[in-house]
Amino acid sequence: MLFNTLADVRSTLDHFRRSFDQMFESFFGSTAYRGLGTDGTEWSFTPAVETGWTDEALNLRVILPGVTEKDVNVSVQGNQLIIEGERKAPENFGETSWTQLTYGKFRRTVDLPNGLDLEKVNCRLHDGVLDIQIPVTAAMKPRRIPISSGVERKALAA
């Protein structure tokens, strides 16, 4: 078996990405890391998003290092959650700066399932992480259904 776990796959893909980035750095120089592609187009920052469910809510975490609350907007349109903003380069970065981090405008759209209370979305930005909690509507919450044992039968005397 080539890969034992999902962590092995992710580790291998991450190693491949780093190797590929190093190849481009040696071929094109450091301009690839300043956020510019070889055709002069600007790279954009794409934040990672993870999701999880509880009986009470859908929870999302968006990783936004260096982004302040004034640089990010969260909105709901139809059944989509839209997270957009900008990750700005530090003020002292200039043409001679070198970085492996990407900066720029970003936009992530998350399709939301039915059964969420989109009027009660709660967002909290802390330590470079945007936590978003969307409550589940009462109709969608799990509820226990009692089970009856059927018709009672009397035992027959032998």
PDB file of N, CA and C in Angstrom, residues 12-56:
ATOM      1  N   THR A  12       2.736  14.120   1.622  1.00  0.00           N
ATOM      2  CA  THR A  12       3.354  13.943   0.315  1.00  0.00           C
ATOM      3  C   THR A  12       2.992  15.088  -0.621  1.00  0.00           C
ATOM      4  N   LEU A  13       1.715  15.483  -0.633  1.00  0.00           N
ATOM      5  CA  LEU A  13       1.299  16.602  -1.480  1.00  0.00           C
ATOM      6  C   LEU A  13       1.951  17.909  -1.047  1.00  0.00           C
ATOM      7  N   ASP A  14       2.085  18.128   0.260  1.00  0.00           N
ATOM      8  CA  ASP A  14       2.741  19.330   0.757  1.00  0.00           C
ATOM      9  C   ASP A  14       4.211  19.342   0.347  1.00  0.00           C
ATOM     10  N   HIS A  15       4.887  18.200   0.433  1.00  0.00           N
ATOM     11  CA  HIS A  15       6.283  18.094   0.009  1.00  0.00           C
ATOM     12  C   HIS A  15       6.404  18.387  -1.488  1.00  0.00           C
ATOM     13  N   PHE A  16       5.470  17.839  -2.287  1.00  0.00           N
ATOM     14  CA  PHE A  16       5.466  18.090  -3.725  1.00  0.00           C
ATOM     15  C   PHE A  16       5.301  19.581  -4.020  1.00  0.00           C
ATOM     16  N   ARG A  17       4.361  20.247  -3.311  1.00  0.00           N
ATOM     17  CA  ARG A  17       4.129  21.674  -3.520  1.00  0.00           C
ATOM     18  C   ARG A  17       5.376  22.481  -3.197  1.00  0.00           C
ATOM     19  N   ARG A  18       6.036  22.155  -2.068  1.00  0.00           N
ATOM     20  CA  ARG A  18       7.256  22.881  -1.697  1.00  0.00           C
ATOM     21  C   ARG A  18       8.354  22.670  -2.730  1.00  0.00           C
ATOM     22  N   SER A  19       8.492  21.440  -3.212  1.00  0.00           N
ATOM     23  CA  SER A  19       9.504  21.150  -4.233  1.00  0.00           C
ATOM     24  C   SER A  19       9.212  21.906  -5.519  1.00  0.00           C
ATOM     25  N   PHE A  20       7.947  21.952  -5.898  1.00  0.00           N
ATOM     26  CA  PHE A  20       7.543  22.674  -7.097  1.00  0.00           C
ATOM     27  C   PHE A  20       7.825  24.168  -6.942  1.00  0.00           C
ATOM     28  N   ASP A  21       7.491  24.719  -5.756  1.00  0.00           N
ATOM     29  CA  ASP A  21       7.775  26.128  -5.488  1.00  0.00           C
ATOM     30  C   ASP A  21       9.267  26.421  -5.565  1.00  0.00           C
ATOM     31  N   GLN A  22      10.093  25.536  -5.013  1.00  0.00           N
ATOM     32  CA  GLN A  22      11.546  25.739  -5.056  1.00  0.00           C
ATOM     33  C   GLN A  22      12.055  25.694  -6.492  1.00  0.00           C
ATOM     34  N   MET A  23      11.469  24.815  -7.310  1.00  0.00           N
ATOM     35  CA  MET A  23      11.866  24.742  -8.709  1.00  0.00           C
ATOM     36  C   MET A  23      11.573  26.069  -9.411  1.00  0.00           C
ATOM     37  N   PHE A  24      10.392  26.630  -9.195  1.00  0.00           N
ATOM     38  CA  PHE A  24      10.055  27.902  -9.818  1.00  0.00           C
ATOM     39  C   PHE A  24      10.928  29.032  -9.286  1.00  0.00           C
ATOM     40  N   GLU A  25      11.252  28.984  -7.991  1.00  0.00           N
ATOM     41  CA  GLU A  25      12.118  30.008  -7.429  1.00  0.00           C
ATOM     42  C   GLU A  25      13.483  29.993  -8.112  1.00  0.00           C
ATOM     43  N   SER A  26      14.054  28.800  -8.311  1.00  0.00           N
ATOM     44  CA  SER A  26      15.374  28.725  -8.924  1.00  0.00           C
ATOM     45  C   SER A  26      15.323  29.089 -10.399  1.00  0.00           C
ATOM     46  N   PHE A  27      14.193  28.844 -11.051  1.00  0.00           N
ATOM     47  CA  PHE A  27      14.085  29.142 -12.478  1.00  0.00           C
ATOM     48  C   PHE A  27      13.749  30.611 -12.735  1.00  0.00           C
ATOM     49  N   PHE A  28      12.767  31.150 -12.014  1.00  0.00           N
ATOM     50  CA  PHE A  28      12.297  32.506 -12.257  1.00  0.00           C
ATOM     51  C   PHE A  28      12.863  33.527 -11.283  1.00  0.00           C
ATOM     52  N   GLY A  29      13.538  33.097 -10.249  1.00  0.00           N
ATOM     53  CA  GLY A  29      14.009  34.023  -9.230  1.00  0.00           C
ATOM     54  C   GLY A  29      12.923  34.269  -8.216  1.00  0.00           C
ATOM     55  N   SER A  30      13.154  35.226  -7.333  1.00  0.00           N
ATOM     56  CA  SER A  30      12.240  35.435  -6.215  1.00  0.00           C
ATOM     57  C   SER A  30      10.947  36.126  -6.606  1.00  0.00           C
ATOM     58  N   THR A  31      10.775  36.552  -7.859  1.00  0.00           N
ATOM     59  CA  THR A  31       9.538  37.244  -8.234  1.00  0.00           C
ATOM     60  C   THR A  31       8.317  36.347  -8.065  1.00  0.00           C
ATOM     61  N   ALA A  32       8.491  35.038  -8.172  1.00  0.00           N
ATOM     62  CA  ALA A  32       7.348  34.141  -7.999  1.00  0.00           C
ATOM     63  C   ALA A  32       6.790  34.229  -6.588  1.00  0.00           C
ATOM     64  N   TYR A  33       7.615  34.583  -5.620  1.00  0.00           N
ATOM     65  CA  TYR A  33       7.157  34.672  -4.242  1.00  0.00           C
ATOM     66  C   TYR A  33       6.663  36.053  -3.863  1.00  0.00           C
ATOM     67  N   ARG A  34       6.848  37.032  -4.705  1.00  0.00           N
ATOM     68  CA  ARG A  34       6.337  38.362  -4.399  1.00  0.00           C
ATOM     69  C   ARG A  34       4.877  38.494  -4.795  1.00  0.00           C
ATOM     70  N   GLY A  35       4.283  37.392  -5.194  1.00  0.00           N
ATOM     71  CA  GLY A  35       2.873  37.437  -5.558  1.00  0.00           C
ATOM     72  C   GLY A  35       2.640  37.680  -7.031  1.00  0.00           C
ATOM     73  N   LEU A  36       3.680  37.546  -7.858  1.00  0.00           N
ATOM     74  CA  LEU A  36       3.508  37.741  -9.283  1.00  0.00           C
ATOM     75  C   LEU A  36       3.793  36.449 -10.023  1.00  0.00           C
ATOM     76  N   GLY A  37       2.907  36.110 -10.944  1.00  0.00           N
ATOM     77  CA  GLY A  37       3.143  34.960 -11.793  1.00  0.00           C
ATOM     78  C   GLY A  37       4.080  35.345 -12.919  1.00  0.00           C
ATOM     79  N   THR A  38       4.471  34.391 -13.709  1.00  0.00           N
ATOM     80  CA  THR A  38       5.409  34.675 -14.800  1.00  0.00           C
ATOM     81  C   THR A  38       4.795  35.576 -15.855  1.00  0.00           C
ATOM     82  N   ASP A  39       3.473  35.613 -15.945  1.00  0.00           N
ATOM     83  CA  ASP A  39       2.824  36.477 -16.931  1.00  0.00           C
ATOM     84  C   ASP A  39       2.488  37.854 -16.362  1.00  0.00           C
ATOM     85  N   GLY A  40       2.946  38.139 -15.128  1.00  0.00           N
ATOM     86  CA  GLY A  40       2.720  39.450 -14.515  1.00  0.00           C
ATOM     87  C   GLY A  40       1.422  39.555 -13.747  1.00  0.00           C
ATOM     88  N   THR A  41       0.587  38.515 -13.761  1.00  0.00           N
ATOM     89  CA  THR A  41      -0.655  38.577 -12.999  1.00  0.00           C
ATOM     90  C   THR A  41      -0.359  38.386 -11.518  1.00  0.00           C
ATOM     91  N   GLU A  42      -1.160  39.028 -10.705  1.00  0.00           N
ATOM     92  CA  GLU A  42      -0.943  38.988  -9.263  1.00  0.00           C
ATOM     93  C   GLU A  42      -1.580  37.744  -8.657  1.00  0.00           C
ATOM     94  N   TRP A  43      -0.833  37.067  -7.787  1.00  0.00           N
ATOM     95  CA  TRP A  43      -1.377  35.934  -7.062  1.00  0.00           C
ATOM     96  C   TRP A  43      -2.320  36.470  -6.000  1.00  0.00           C
ATOM     97  N   SER A  44      -3.267  35.673  -5.593  1.00  0.00           N
ATOM     98  CA  SER A  44      -4.151  36.105  -4.515  1.00  0.00           C
ATOM     99  C   SER A  44      -4.072  35.110  -3.373  1.00  0.00           C
ATOM    100  N   PHE A  45      -4.385  35.586  -2.206  1.00  0.00           N
ATOM    101  CA  PHE A  45      -4.393  34.776  -0.994  1.00  0.00           C
ATOM    102  C   PHE A  45      -5.683  33.962  -0.965  1.00  0.00           C
ATOM    103  N   THR A  46      -5.594  32.680  -0.668  1.00  0.00           N
ATOM    104  CA  THR A  46      -6.766  31.822  -0.547  1.00  0.00           C
ATOM    105  C   THR A  46      -6.766  31.194   0.838  1.00  0.00           C
ATOM    106  N   PRO A  47      -7.639  31.661   1.725  1.00  0.00           N
ATOM    107  CA  PRO A  47      -7.650  31.118   3.085  1.00  0.00           C
ATOM    108  C   PRO A  47      -8.203  29.700   3.129  1.00  0.00           C
ATOM    109  N   ALA A  48      -7.662  28.911   4.045  1.00  0.00           N
ATOM    110  CA  ALA A  48      -8.160  27.556   4.271  1.00  0.00           C
ATOM    111  C   ALA A  48      -9.438  27.628   5.089  1.00  0.00           C
ATOM    112  N   VAL A  49     -10.377  26.739   4.782  1.00  0.00           N
ATOM    113  CA  VAL A  49     -11.656  26.676   5.495  1.00  0.00           C
ATOM    114  C   VAL A  49     -11.866  25.235   5.957  1.00  0.00           C
ATOM    115  N   GLU A  50     -12.276  25.082   7.219  1.00  0.00           N
ATOM    116  CA  GLU A  50     -12.652  23.764   7.708  1.00  0.00           C
ATOM    117  C   GLU A  50     -14.033  23.864   8.352  1.00  0.00           C
ATOM    118  N   THR A  51     -14.774  22.762   8.303  1.00  0.00           N
ATOM    119  CA  THR A  51     -16.136  22.764   8.821  1.00  0.00           C
ATOM    120  C   THR A  51     -16.354  21.592   9.769  1.00  0.00           C
ATOM    121  N   GLY A  52     -17.333  21.744  10.635  1.00  0.00           N
ATOM    122  CA  GLY A  52     -17.721  20.686  11.554  1.00  0.00           C
ATOM    123  C   GLY A  52     -19.146  20.920  12.026  1.00  0.00           C
ATOM    124  N   TRP A  53     -19.816  19.843  12.365  1.00  0.00           N
ATOM    125  CA  TRP A  53     -21.202  19.901  12.810  1.00  0.00           C
ATOM    126  C   TRP A  53     -21.340  19.507  14.263  1.00  0.00           C
ATOM    127  N   THR A  54     -22.295  20.120  14.936  1.00  0.00           N
ATOM    128  CA  THR A  54     -22.806  19.640  16.211  1.00  0.00           C
ATOM    129  C   THR A  54     -24.317  19.514  16.030  1.00  0.00           C
ATOM    130  N   ASP A  55     -25.003  19.029  17.050  1.00  0.00           N
ATOM    131  CA  ASP A  55     -26.464  18.968  16.966  1.00  0.00           C
ATOM    132  C   ASP A  55     -27.072  20.366  16.913  1.00  0.00           C
ATOM    133  N   GLU A  56     -26.318  21.354  17.363  1.00  0.00           N
ATOM    134  CA  GLU A  56     -26.841  22.712  17.484  1.00  0.00           C
ATOM    135  C   GLU A  56     -26.457  23.645  16.336  1.00  0.00           C
TER     136      GLU A  56
END
